[in-house]
PDB file of C-alpha atoms in Angstrom:
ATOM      1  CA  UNK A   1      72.970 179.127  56.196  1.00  0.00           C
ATOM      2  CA  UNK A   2      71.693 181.104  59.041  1.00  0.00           C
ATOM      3  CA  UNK A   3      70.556 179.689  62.492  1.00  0.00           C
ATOM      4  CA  UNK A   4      69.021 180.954  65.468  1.00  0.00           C
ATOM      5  CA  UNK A   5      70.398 180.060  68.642  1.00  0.00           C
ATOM      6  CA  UNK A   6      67.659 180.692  71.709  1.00  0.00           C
ATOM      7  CA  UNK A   7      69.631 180.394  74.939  1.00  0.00           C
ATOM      8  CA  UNK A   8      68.413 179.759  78.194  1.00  0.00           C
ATOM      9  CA  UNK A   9      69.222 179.864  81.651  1.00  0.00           C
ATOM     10  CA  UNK A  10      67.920 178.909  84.830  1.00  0.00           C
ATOM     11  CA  UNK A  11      66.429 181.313  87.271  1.00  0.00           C
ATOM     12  CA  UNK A  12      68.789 182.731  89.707  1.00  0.00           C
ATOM     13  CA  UNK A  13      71.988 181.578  88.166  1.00  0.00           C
ATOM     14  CA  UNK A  14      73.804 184.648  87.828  1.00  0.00           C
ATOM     15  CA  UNK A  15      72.151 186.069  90.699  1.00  0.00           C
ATOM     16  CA  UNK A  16      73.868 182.962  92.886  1.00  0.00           C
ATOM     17  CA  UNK A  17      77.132 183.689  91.497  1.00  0.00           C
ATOM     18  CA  UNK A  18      80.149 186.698  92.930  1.00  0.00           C
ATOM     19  CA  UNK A  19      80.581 189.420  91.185  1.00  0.00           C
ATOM     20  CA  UNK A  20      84.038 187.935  90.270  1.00  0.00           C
ATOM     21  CA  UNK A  21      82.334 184.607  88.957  1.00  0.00           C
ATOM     22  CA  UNK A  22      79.982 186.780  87.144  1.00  0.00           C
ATOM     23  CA  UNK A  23      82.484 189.082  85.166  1.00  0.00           C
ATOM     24  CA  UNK A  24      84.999 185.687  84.879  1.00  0.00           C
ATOM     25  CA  UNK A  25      81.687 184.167  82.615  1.00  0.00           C
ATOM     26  CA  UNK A  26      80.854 187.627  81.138  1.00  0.00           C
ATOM     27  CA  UNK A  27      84.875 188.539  80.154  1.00  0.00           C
ATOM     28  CA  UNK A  28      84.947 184.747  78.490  1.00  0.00           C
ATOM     29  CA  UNK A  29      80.978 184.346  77.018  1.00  0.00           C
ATOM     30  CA  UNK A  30      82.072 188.118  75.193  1.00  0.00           C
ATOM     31  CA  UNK A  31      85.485 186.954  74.295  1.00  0.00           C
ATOM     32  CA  UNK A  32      84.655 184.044  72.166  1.00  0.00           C
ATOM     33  CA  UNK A  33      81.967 185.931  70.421  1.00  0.00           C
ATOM     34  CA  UNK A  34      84.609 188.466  69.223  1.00  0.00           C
ATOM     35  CA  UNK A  35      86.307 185.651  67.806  1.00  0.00           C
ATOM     36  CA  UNK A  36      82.939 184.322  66.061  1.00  0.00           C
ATOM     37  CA  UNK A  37      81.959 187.535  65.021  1.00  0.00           C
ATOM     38  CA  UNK A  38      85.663 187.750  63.322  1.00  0.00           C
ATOM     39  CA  UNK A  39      85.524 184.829  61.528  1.00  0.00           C
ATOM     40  CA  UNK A  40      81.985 185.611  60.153  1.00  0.00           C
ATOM     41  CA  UNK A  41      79.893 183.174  61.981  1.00  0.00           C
ATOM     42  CA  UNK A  42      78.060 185.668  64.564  1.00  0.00           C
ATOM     43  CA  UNK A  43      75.854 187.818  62.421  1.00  0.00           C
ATOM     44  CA  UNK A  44      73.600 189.226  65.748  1.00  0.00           C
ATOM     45  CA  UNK A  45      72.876 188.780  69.496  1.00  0.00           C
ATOM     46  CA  UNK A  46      70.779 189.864  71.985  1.00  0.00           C
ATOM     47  CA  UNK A  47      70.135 189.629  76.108  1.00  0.00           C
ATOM     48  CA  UNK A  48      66.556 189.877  76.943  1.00  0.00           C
ATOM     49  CA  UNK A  49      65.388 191.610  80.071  1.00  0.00           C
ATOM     50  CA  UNK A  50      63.843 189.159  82.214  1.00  0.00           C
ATOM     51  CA  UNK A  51      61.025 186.993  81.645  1.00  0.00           C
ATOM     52  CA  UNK A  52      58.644 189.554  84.235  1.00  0.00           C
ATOM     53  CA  UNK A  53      59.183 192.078  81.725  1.00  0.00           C
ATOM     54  CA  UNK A  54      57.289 190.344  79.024  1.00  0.00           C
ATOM     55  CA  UNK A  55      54.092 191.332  77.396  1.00  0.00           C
ATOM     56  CA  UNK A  56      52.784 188.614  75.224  1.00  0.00           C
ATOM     57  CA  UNK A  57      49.781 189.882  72.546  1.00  0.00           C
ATOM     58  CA  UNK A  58      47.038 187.216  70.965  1.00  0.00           C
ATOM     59  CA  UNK A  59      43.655 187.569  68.926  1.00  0.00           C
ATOM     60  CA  UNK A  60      40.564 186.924  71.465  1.00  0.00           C
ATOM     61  CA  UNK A  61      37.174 187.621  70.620  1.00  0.00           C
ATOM     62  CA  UNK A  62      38.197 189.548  67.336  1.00  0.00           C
ATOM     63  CA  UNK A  63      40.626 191.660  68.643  1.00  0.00           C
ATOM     64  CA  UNK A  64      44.499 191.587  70.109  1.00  0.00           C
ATOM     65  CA  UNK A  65      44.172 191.044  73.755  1.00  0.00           C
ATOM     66  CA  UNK A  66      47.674 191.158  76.297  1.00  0.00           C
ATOM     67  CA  UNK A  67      48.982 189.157  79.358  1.00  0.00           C
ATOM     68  CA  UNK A  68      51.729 190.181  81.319  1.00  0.00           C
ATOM     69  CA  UNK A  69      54.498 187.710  81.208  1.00  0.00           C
ATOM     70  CA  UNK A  70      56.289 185.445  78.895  1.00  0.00           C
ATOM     71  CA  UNK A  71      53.415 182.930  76.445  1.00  0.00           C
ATOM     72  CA  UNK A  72      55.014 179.708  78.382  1.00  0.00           C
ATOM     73  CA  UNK A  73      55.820 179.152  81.334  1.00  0.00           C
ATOM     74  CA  UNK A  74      58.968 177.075  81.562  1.00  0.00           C
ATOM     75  CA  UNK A  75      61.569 175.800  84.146  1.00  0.00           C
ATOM     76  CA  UNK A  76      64.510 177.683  82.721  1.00  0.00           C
ATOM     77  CA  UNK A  77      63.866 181.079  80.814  1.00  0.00           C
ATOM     78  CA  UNK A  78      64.565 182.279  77.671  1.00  0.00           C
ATOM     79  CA  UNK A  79      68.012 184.826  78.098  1.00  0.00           C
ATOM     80  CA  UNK A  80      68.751 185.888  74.617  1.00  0.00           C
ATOM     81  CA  UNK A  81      69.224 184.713  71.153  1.00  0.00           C
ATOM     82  CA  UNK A  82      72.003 184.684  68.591  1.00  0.00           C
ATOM     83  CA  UNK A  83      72.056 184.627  64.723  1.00  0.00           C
ATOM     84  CA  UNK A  84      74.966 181.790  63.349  1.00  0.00           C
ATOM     85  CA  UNK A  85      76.007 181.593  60.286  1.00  0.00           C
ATOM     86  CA  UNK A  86      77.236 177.893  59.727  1.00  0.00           C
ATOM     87  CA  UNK A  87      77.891 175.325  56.609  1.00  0.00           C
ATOM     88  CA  UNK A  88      75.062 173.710  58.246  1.00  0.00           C
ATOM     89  CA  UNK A  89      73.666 171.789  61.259  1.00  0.00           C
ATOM     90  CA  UNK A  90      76.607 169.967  62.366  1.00  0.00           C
ATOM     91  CA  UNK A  91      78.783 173.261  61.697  1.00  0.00           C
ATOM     92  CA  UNK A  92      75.911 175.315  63.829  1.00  0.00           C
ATOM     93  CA  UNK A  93      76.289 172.556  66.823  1.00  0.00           C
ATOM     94  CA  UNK A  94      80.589 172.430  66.899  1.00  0.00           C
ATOM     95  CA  UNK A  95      79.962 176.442  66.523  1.00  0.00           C
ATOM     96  CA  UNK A  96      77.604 176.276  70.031  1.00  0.00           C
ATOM     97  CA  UNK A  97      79.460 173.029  71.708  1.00  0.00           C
ATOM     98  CA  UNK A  98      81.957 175.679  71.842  1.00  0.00           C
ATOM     99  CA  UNK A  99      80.575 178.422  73.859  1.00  0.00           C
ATOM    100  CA  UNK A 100      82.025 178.707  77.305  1.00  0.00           C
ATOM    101  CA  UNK A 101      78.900 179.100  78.747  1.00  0.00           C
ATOM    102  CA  UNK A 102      78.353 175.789  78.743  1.00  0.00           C
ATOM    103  CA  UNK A 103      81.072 174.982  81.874  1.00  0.00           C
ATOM    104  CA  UNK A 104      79.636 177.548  83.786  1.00  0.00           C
ATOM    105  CA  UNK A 105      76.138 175.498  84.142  1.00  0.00           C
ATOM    106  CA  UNK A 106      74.307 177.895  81.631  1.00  0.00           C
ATOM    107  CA  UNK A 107      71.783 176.454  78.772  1.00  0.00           C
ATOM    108  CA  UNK A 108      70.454 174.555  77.188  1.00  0.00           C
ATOM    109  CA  UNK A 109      70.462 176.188  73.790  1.00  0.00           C
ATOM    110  CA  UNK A 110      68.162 175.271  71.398  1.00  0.00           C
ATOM    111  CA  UNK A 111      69.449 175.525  67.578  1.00  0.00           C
ATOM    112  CA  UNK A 112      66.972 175.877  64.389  1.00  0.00           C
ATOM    113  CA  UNK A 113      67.482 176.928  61.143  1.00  0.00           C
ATOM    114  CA  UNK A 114      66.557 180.281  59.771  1.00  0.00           C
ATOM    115  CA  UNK A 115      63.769 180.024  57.076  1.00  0.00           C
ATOM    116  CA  UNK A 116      64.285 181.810  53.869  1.00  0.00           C
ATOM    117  CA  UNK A 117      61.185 183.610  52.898  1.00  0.00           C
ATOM    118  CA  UNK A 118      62.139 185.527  49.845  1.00  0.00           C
ATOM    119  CA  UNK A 119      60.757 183.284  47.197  1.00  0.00           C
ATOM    120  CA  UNK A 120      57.209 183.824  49.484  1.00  0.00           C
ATOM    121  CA  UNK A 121      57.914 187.330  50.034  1.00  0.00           C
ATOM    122  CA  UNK A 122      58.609 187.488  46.186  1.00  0.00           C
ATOM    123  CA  UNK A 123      54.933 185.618  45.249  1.00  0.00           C
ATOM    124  CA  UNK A 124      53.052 187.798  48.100  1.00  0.00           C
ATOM    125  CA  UNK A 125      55.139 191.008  46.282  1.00  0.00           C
ATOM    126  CA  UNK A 126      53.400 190.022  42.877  1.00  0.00           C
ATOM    127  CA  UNK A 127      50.154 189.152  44.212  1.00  0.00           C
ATOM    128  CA  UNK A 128      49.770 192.622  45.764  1.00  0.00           C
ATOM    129  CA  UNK A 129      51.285 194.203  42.671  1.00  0.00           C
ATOM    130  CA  UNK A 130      48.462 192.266  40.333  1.00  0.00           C
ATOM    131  CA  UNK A 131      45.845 193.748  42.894  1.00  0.00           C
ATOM    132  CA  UNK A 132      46.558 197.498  42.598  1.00  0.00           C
ATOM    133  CA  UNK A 133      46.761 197.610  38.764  1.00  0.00           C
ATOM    134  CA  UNK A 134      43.612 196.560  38.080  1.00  0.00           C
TER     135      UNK A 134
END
């Protein structure tokens, strides 16, 4: 089963820390992925630029409207997300409990399940198909 991993970190941690402490949690954060992503638990990650770079779109009024920023404001903010694939739950949390990050002050990381949508992709699929033959 697949599960997204949303990790977080507070404002001006990395900024705070040498150069050497930086590339210390870098060389260690990257090495234990490789060893994830060998034995087939890291299917994806990404870093997001920070949180000022953000545009977040809604429907106002009838139309999509923007604001600049992230949609919440929050204490720590969101740095990046991961794609696990575990047994399950408990598998997903030893998998994260692992990740040297965690000495270094950075997180929290919040875990939840991937939903499986093909059975409603598979019903919308039909619906549509019903639609354009008649």
């Amino acid at each position: 089963m697949k599960y997204i991993c949303l990790g977080y970190i507070e404002p001006g941690k990395f900024e705070g820390m040498t150069e050497d402490e930086r590339n210390a949690v870098f060389d260690e954060c990257f090495e234990h992925n490789d060893h994830l992503r060998a034995k087939g638990h890291l299917v994806g990650e990404l870093a997001l630029q920070p949180p000022e770079t953000a545009l977040t779109l809604y429907w106002k009024n009838g139309k999509v409207a923007t604001t600049d920023g992230p949609y919440a404001e929050t204490k720590e903010q969101l740095g990046g997300l991961s794609i696990l694939e575990a047994r399950d739950l408990n598998h997903a949390i030893q998998l994260v409990s692992e990740l040297p990050g965690f000495k270094y002050g950075l997180g929290p990381i919040e875990i939840r399940p991937a939903a499986d949508l093909n059975e409603i992709i598979k019903a919308s699929e039909q619906r549509r198909r019903q639609k354009t033959t008649r």
